[in-house]
Short mmCIF file of C-alpha atoms in Angstrom, two decimals:
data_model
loop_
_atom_site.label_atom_id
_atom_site.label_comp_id
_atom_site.label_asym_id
_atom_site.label_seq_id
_atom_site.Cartn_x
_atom_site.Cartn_y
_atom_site.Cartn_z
CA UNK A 1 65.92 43.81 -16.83
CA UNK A 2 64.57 47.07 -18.26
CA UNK A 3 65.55 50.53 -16.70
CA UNK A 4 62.09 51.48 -16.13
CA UNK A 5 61.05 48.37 -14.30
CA UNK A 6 64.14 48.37 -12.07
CA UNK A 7 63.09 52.00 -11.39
CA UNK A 8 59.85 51.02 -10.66
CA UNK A 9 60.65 47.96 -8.38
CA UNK A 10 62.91 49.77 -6.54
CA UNK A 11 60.89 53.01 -5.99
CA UNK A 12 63.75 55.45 -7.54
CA UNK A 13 61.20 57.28 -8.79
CA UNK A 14 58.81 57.84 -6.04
CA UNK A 15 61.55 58.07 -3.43
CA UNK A 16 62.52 61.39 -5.39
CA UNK A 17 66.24 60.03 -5.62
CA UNK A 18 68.50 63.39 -6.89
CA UNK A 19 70.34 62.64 -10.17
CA UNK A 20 73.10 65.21 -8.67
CA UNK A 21 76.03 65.58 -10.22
CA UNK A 22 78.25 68.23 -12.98
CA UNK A 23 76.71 64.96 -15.92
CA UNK A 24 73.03 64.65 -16.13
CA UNK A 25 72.24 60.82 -17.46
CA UNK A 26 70.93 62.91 -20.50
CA UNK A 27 74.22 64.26 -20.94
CA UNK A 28 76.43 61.38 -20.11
CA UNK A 29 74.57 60.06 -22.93
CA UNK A 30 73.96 57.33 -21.03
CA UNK A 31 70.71 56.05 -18.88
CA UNK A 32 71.80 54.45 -15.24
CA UNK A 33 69.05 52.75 -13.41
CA UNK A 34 70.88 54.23 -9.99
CA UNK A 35 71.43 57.49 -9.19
CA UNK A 36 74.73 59.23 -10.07
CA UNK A 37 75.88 58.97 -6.66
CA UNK A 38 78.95 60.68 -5.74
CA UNK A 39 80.78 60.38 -2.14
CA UNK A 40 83.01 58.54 0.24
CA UNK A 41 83.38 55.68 2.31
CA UNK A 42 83.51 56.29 6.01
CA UNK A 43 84.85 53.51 8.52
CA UNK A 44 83.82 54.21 12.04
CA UNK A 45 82.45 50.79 11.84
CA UNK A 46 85.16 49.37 9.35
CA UNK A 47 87.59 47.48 11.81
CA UNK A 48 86.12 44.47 13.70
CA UNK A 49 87.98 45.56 16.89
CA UNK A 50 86.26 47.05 19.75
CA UNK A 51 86.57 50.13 21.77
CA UNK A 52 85.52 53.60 20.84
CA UNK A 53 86.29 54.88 17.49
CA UNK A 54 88.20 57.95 17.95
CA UNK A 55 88.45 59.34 14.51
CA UNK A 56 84.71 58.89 13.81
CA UNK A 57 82.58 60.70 11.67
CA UNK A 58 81.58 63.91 13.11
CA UNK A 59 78.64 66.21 11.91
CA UNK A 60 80.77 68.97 10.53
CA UNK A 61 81.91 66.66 7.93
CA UNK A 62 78.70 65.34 6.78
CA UNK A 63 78.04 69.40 6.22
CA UNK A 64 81.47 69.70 4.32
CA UNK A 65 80.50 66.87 1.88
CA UNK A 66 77.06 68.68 1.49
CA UNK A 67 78.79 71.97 1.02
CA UNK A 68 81.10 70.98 -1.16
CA UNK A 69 78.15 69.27 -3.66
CA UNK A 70 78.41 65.07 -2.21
CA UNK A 71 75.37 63.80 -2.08
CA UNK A 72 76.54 59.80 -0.87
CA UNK A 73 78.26 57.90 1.46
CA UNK A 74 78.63 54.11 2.29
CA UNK A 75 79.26 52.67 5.70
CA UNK A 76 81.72 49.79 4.99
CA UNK A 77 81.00 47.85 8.61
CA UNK A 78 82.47 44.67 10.60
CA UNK A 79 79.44 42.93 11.97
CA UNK A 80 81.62 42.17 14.94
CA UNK A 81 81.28 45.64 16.06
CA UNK A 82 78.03 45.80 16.66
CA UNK A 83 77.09 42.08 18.27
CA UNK A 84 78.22 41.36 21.81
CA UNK A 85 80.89 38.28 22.54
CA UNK A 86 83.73 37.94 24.43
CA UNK A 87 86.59 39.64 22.57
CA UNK A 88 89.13 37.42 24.48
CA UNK A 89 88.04 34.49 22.35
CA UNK A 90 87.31 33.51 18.94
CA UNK A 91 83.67 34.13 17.60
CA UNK A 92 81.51 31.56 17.84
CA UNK A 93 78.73 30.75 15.50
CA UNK A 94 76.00 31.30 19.12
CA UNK A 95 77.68 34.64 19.19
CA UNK A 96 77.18 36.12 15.76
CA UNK A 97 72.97 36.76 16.01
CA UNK A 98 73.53 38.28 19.71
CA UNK A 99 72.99 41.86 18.23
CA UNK A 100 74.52 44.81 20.87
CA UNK A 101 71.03 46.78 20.81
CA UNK A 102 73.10 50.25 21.66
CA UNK A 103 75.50 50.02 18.72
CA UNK A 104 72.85 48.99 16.77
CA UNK A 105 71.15 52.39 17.66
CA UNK A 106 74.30 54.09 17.22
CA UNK A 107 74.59 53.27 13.73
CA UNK A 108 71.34 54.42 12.95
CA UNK A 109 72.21 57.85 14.51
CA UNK A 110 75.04 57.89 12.15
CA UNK A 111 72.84 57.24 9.06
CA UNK A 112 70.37 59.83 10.44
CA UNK A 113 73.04 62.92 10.60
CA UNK A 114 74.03 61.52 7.23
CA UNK A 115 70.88 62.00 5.93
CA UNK A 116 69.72 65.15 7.81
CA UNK A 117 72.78 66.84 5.42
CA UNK A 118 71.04 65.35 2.39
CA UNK A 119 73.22 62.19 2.08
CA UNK A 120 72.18 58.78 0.83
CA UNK A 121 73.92 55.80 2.94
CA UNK A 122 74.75 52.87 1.81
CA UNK A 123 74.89 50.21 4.50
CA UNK A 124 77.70 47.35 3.71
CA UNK A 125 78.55 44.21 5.42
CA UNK A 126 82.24 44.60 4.81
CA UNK A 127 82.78 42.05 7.15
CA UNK A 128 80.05 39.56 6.86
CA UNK A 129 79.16 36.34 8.84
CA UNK A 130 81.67 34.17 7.80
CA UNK A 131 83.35 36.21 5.12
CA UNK A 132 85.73 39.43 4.53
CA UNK A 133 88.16 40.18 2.00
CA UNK A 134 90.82 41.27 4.24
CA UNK A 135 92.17 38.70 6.80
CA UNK A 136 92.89 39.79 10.31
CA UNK A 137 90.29 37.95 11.93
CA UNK A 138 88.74 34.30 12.66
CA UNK A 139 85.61 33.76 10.99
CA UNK A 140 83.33 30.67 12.75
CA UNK A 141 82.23 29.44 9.59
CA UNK A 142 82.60 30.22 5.60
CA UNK A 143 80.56 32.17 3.72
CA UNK A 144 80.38 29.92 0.66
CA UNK A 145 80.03 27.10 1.44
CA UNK A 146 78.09 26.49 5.00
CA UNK A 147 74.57 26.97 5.03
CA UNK A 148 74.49 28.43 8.92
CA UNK A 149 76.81 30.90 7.95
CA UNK A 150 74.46 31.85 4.95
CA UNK A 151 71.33 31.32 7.31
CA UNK A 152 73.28 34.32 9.65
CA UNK A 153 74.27 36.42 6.85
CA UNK A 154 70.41 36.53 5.44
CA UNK A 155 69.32 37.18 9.51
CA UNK A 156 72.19 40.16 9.70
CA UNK A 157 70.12 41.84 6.26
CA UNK A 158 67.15 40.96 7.95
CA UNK A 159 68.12 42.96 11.21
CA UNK A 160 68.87 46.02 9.24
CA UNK A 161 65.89 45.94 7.25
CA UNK A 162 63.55 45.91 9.71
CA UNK A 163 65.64 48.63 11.72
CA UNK A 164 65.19 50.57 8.24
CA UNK A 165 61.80 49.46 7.43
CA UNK A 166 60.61 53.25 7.50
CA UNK A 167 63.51 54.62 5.26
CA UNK A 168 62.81 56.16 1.70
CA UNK A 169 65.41 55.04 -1.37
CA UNK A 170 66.09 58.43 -1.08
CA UNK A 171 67.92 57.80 2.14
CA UNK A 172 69.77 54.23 2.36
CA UNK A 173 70.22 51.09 0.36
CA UNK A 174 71.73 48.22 1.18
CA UNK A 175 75.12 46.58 -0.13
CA UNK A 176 75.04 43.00 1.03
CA UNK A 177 79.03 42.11 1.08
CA UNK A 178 81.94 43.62 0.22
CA UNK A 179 84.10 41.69 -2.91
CA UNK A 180 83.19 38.83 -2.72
CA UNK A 181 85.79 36.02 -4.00
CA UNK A 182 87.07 32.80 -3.19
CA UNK A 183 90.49 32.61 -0.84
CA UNK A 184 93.00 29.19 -0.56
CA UNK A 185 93.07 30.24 3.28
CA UNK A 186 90.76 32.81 4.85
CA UNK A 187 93.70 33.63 7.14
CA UNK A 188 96.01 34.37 4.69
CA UNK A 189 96.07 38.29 3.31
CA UNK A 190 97.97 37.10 0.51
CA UNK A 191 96.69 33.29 -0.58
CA UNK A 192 95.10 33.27 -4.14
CA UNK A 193 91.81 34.58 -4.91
CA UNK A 194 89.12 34.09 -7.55
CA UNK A 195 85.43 34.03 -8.21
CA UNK A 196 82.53 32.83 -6.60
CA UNK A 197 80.30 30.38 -8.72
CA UNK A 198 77.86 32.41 -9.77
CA UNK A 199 74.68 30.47 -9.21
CA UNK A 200 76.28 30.15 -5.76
CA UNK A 201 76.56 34.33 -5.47
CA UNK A 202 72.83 34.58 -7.14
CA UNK A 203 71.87 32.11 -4.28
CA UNK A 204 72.99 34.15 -1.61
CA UNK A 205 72.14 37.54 -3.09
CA UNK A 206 68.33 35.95 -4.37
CA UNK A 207 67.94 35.57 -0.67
CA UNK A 208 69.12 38.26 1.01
CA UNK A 209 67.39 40.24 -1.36
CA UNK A 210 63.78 38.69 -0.29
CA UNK A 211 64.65 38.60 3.14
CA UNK A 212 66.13 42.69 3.03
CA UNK A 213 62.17 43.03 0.90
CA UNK A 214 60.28 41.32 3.21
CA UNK A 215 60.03 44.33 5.80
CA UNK A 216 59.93 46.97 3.09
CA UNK A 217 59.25 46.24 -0.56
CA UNK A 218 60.59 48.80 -1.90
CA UNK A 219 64.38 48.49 0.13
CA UNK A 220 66.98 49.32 -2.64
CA UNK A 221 69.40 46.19 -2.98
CA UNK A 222 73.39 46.40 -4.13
CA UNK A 223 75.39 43.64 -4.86
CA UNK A 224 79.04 43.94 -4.66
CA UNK A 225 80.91 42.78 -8.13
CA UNK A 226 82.14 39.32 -8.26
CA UNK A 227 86.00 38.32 -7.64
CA UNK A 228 87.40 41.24 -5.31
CA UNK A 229 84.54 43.70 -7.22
CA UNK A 230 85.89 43.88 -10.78
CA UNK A 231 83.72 41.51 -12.60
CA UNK A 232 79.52 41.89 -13.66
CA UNK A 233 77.51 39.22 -11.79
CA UNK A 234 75.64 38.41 -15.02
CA UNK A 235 73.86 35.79 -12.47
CA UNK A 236 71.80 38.09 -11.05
CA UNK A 237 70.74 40.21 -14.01
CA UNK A 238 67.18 39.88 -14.13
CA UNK A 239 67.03 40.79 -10.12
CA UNK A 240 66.06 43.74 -9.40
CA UNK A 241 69.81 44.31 -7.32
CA UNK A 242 71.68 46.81 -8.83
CA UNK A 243 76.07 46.20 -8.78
CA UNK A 244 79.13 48.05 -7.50
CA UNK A 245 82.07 47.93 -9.05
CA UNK A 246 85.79 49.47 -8.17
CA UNK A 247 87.76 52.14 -9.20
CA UNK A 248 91.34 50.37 -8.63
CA UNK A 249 92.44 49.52 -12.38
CA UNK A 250 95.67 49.26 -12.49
CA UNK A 251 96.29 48.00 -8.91
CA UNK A 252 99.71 49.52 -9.79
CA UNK A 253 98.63 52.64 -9.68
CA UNK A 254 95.60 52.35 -7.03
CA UNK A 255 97.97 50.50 -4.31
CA UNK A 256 101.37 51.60 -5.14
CA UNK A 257 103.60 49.75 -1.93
CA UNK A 258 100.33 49.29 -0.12
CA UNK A 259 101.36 46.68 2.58
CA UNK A 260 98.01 44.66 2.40
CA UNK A 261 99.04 43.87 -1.50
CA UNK A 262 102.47 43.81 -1.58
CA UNK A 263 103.96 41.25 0.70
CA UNK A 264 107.42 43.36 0.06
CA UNK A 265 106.43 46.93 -0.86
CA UNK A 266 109.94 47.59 -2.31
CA UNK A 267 108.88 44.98 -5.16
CA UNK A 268 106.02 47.72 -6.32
CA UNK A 269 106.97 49.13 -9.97
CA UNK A 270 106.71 52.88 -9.93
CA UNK A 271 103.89 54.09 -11.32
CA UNK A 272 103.44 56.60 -14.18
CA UNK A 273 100.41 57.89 -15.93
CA UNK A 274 99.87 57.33 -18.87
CA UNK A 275 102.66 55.02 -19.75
CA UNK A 276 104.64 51.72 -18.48
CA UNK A 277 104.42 50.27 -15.69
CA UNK A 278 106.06 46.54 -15.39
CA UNK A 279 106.14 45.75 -18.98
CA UNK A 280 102.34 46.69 -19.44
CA UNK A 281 100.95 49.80 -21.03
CA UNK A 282 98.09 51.92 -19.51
CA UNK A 283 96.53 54.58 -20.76
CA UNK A 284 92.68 55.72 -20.52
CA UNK A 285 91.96 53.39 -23.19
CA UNK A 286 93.03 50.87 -21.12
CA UNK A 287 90.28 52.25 -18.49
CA UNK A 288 87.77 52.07 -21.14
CA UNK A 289 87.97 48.79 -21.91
CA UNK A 290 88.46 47.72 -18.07
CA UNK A 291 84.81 48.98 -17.88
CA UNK A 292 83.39 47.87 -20.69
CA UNK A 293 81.41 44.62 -18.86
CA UNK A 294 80.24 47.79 -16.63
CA UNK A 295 79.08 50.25 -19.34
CA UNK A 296 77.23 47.24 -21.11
CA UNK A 297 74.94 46.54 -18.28
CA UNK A 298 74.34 49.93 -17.78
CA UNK A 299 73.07 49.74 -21.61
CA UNK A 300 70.86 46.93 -20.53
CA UNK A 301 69.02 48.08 -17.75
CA UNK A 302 71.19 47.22 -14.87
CA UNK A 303 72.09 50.20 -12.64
CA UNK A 304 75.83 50.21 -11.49
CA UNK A 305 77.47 52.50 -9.32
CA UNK A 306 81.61 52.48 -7.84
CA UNK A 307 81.23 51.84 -4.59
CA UNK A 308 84.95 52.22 -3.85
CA UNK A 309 87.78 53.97 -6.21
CA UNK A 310 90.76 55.80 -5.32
CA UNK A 311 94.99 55.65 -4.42
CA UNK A 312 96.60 54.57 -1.43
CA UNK A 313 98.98 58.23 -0.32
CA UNK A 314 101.82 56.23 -1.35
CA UNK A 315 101.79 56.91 -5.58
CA UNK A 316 103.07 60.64 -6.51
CA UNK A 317 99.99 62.94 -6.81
CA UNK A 318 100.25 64.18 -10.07
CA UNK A 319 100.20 60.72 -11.43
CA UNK A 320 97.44 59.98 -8.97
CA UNK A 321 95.39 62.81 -9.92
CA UNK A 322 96.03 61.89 -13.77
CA UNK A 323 94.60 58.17 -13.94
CA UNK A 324 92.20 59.23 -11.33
CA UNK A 325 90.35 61.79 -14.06
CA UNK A 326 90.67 59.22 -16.32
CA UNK A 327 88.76 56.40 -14.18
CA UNK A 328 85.96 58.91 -12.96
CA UNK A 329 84.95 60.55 -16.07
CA UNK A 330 85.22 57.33 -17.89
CA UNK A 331 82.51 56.27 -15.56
CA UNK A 332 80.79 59.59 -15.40
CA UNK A 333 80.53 59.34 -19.44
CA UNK A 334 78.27 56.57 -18.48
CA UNK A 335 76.37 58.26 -15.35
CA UNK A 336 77.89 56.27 -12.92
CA UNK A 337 78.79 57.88 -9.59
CA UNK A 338 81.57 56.62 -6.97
CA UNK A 339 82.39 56.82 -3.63
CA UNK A 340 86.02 57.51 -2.61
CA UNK A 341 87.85 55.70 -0.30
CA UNK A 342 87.88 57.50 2.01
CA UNK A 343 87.51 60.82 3.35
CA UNK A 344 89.63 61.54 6.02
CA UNK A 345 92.67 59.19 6.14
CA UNK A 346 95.06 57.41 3.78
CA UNK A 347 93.02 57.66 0.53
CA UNK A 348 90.95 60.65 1.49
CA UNK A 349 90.65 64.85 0.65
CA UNK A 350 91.95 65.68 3.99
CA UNK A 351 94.34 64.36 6.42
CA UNK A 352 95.90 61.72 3.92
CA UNK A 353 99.55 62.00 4.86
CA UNK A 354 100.84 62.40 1.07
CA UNK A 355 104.34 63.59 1.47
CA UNK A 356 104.33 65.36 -1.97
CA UNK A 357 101.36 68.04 -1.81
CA UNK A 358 100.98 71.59 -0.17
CA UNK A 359 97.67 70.95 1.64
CA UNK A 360 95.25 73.79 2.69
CA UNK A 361 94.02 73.91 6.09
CA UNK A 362 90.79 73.64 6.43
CA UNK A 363 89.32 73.83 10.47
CA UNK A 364 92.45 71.90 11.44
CA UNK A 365 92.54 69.42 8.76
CA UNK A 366 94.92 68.98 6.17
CA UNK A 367 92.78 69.63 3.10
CA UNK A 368 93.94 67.57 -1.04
CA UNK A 369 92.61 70.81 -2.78
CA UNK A 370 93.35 69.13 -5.82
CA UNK A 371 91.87 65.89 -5.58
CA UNK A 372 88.66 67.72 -3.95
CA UNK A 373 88.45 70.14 -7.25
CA UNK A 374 88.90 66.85 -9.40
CA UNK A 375 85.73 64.83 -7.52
CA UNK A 376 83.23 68.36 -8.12
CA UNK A 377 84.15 68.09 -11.61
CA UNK A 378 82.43 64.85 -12.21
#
């Protein structure tokens, strides 16, 4: 797919999308058919769990990433959270298309103060009918391989589309699910992972895609990297869909004693930058040719952005902050833009809980100075 018909099918142009950013595609030296995004994930709708959301996102900090040059975020959401069932059982498959109207509203009150700063949103089924990454929760159905759960999934798009029908590009797309991969047991955090066929993924994403299209034709459409985000869905190359990828290579250094990927957390090698790390060497050569699927369907016409990148507070900062500039201004030599995860919390510019930094306090936040001068400079 060219650049200039996926700009034209997808109303980039028209929409008046902002190229923002310190790289121009001119001077990345490199043409991406998406915009170089650059922002954070937020999660008031990330856990499946009801009840109110105490830490949400408030309007002073949808001004702070305006302020401080952002022009992105993505809503990583739980469909659970906004359909109505009784929480003292397990989901049914009746339950799953019995939409709660007034978080359904809500959510579109959060994209519109996201948007009234000047921020693009990026709706994501993190948790999608019949399908998450993370385990924690019983799913009806599978993803893959049942066709109601696929016939929900492509009704869930379908719901936000028409909810969004009146949206520019300039204001939200639409990420359909979040890594997508196989899993031994759906249950299990830690069973083995891998790929999805990929004329099963272009299935799913063909779909959604002309279902998300059907109430607006010009609805910008994201599809999630295959196998836990890291790999190019070569599948789906001549839809006009553009692809995520992560910012997590090495998972050494990304998830150092994270307890969601190390099922002992004292196992974890400690990471260094550039260097060693359990018998492997890393370096930002390494990075480059991590990426190198990415950058080559950038060449081709496919736009790509990093829909999730960052460190869990655990690695030292200085080697954080070291392979961090090394994974965003690899991509940003290529005009692709990222999205941290997150902003405030574990992997976020304020309130992390890092143990090893002198934080500035900014309106009763704990402020990463640091890592917030490193994201402005790309």
């Amino acid at each position: 797919m060219q650049r200039r018909n996926f700009i034209k099918a997808t109303g980039l142009v028209t929409a008046g999308v902002s190229m923002a950013g310190t790289l121009s595609a001119t001077q990345a030296g490199t043409s991406n058919a998406l915009p170089h995004w650059r922002g954070f994930n937020l999660l008031d709708y990330f856990n499946p769990g009801k009840g109110s959301n105490s830490n949400g996102s408030t309007e002073e900090d949808f001004k702070w990433m305006a302020d401080w040059g952002f022009n992105f975020v993505r809503f990583p959401m739980a469909y659970p959270r906004y359909i109505k069932y009784d929480t003292s059982k397990d989901i049914t498959p009746d339950d799953v298309l019995n939409f709660d109207e007034k978080e359904v509203d809500n959510i579109q009150q959060l994209v519109d103060k996201a948007n009234k700063h000047g921020l693009h949103v990026s709706l994501n089924l993190h948790r999608a009918p019949g399908f998450c990454v993370n385990a924690g929760f019983n799913e009806p159905y599978n993803l893959w391989q049942d066709n109601e759960a696929q016939e929900a999934f492509y009704a869930h798009w379908g719901m936000w589309a028409k909810r969004f029908a009146s949206y520019s590009n300039k204001q939200i797309s639409f990420d359909l699910v979040n890594e997508p991969c196989t899993r031994e047991d759906m249950n299990d955090q830690f069973s083995q992972r891998g790929p999805i066929p990929g004329s099963l993924y272009r299935k799913v994403a063909k779909t959604a895609l002309e279902t998300i299209r059907s109430h607006n034709p010009n609805h910008l459409v994201v599809a999630d990297g295959n196998n836990v985000g890291a790999d190019v869905i070569p599948e789906i190359f001549d839809l006009e869909i553009g692809q995520s990828c992560r910012g997590y290579y090495p998972h050494y250094v990304s998830h150092y004693r994270a307890p969601w990927v190390w099922e002992n957390p004292d196992d974890a090698p400690m990471p260094v930058w550039p260097g060693e790390i359990d018998g492997q060497k890393f370096s930002r050569e390494t990075i480059v040719e991590f990426y190198k699927p990415w950058i080559e369907a950038v060449k081709n016409g496919v736009g790509v952005h990093c829909g999730e990148c960052g460190c869990w507070r655990e690695t030292p900062h200085e080697v954080f902050l070291s392979w961090f500039e090394d994974v965003i201004s690899v991509l940003a030599d290529h005009n692709i833009g990222f999205a941290l995860w997150n902003f405030r919390g574990d992997f976020g510019i304020l309130d992390s809980g890092r143990k090893d930094i002198e934080y500035e306090d900014w309106h009763g936040h704990k402020l990463d100075r640091k890592l917030l001068a490193l994201l402005q400079k790309y």
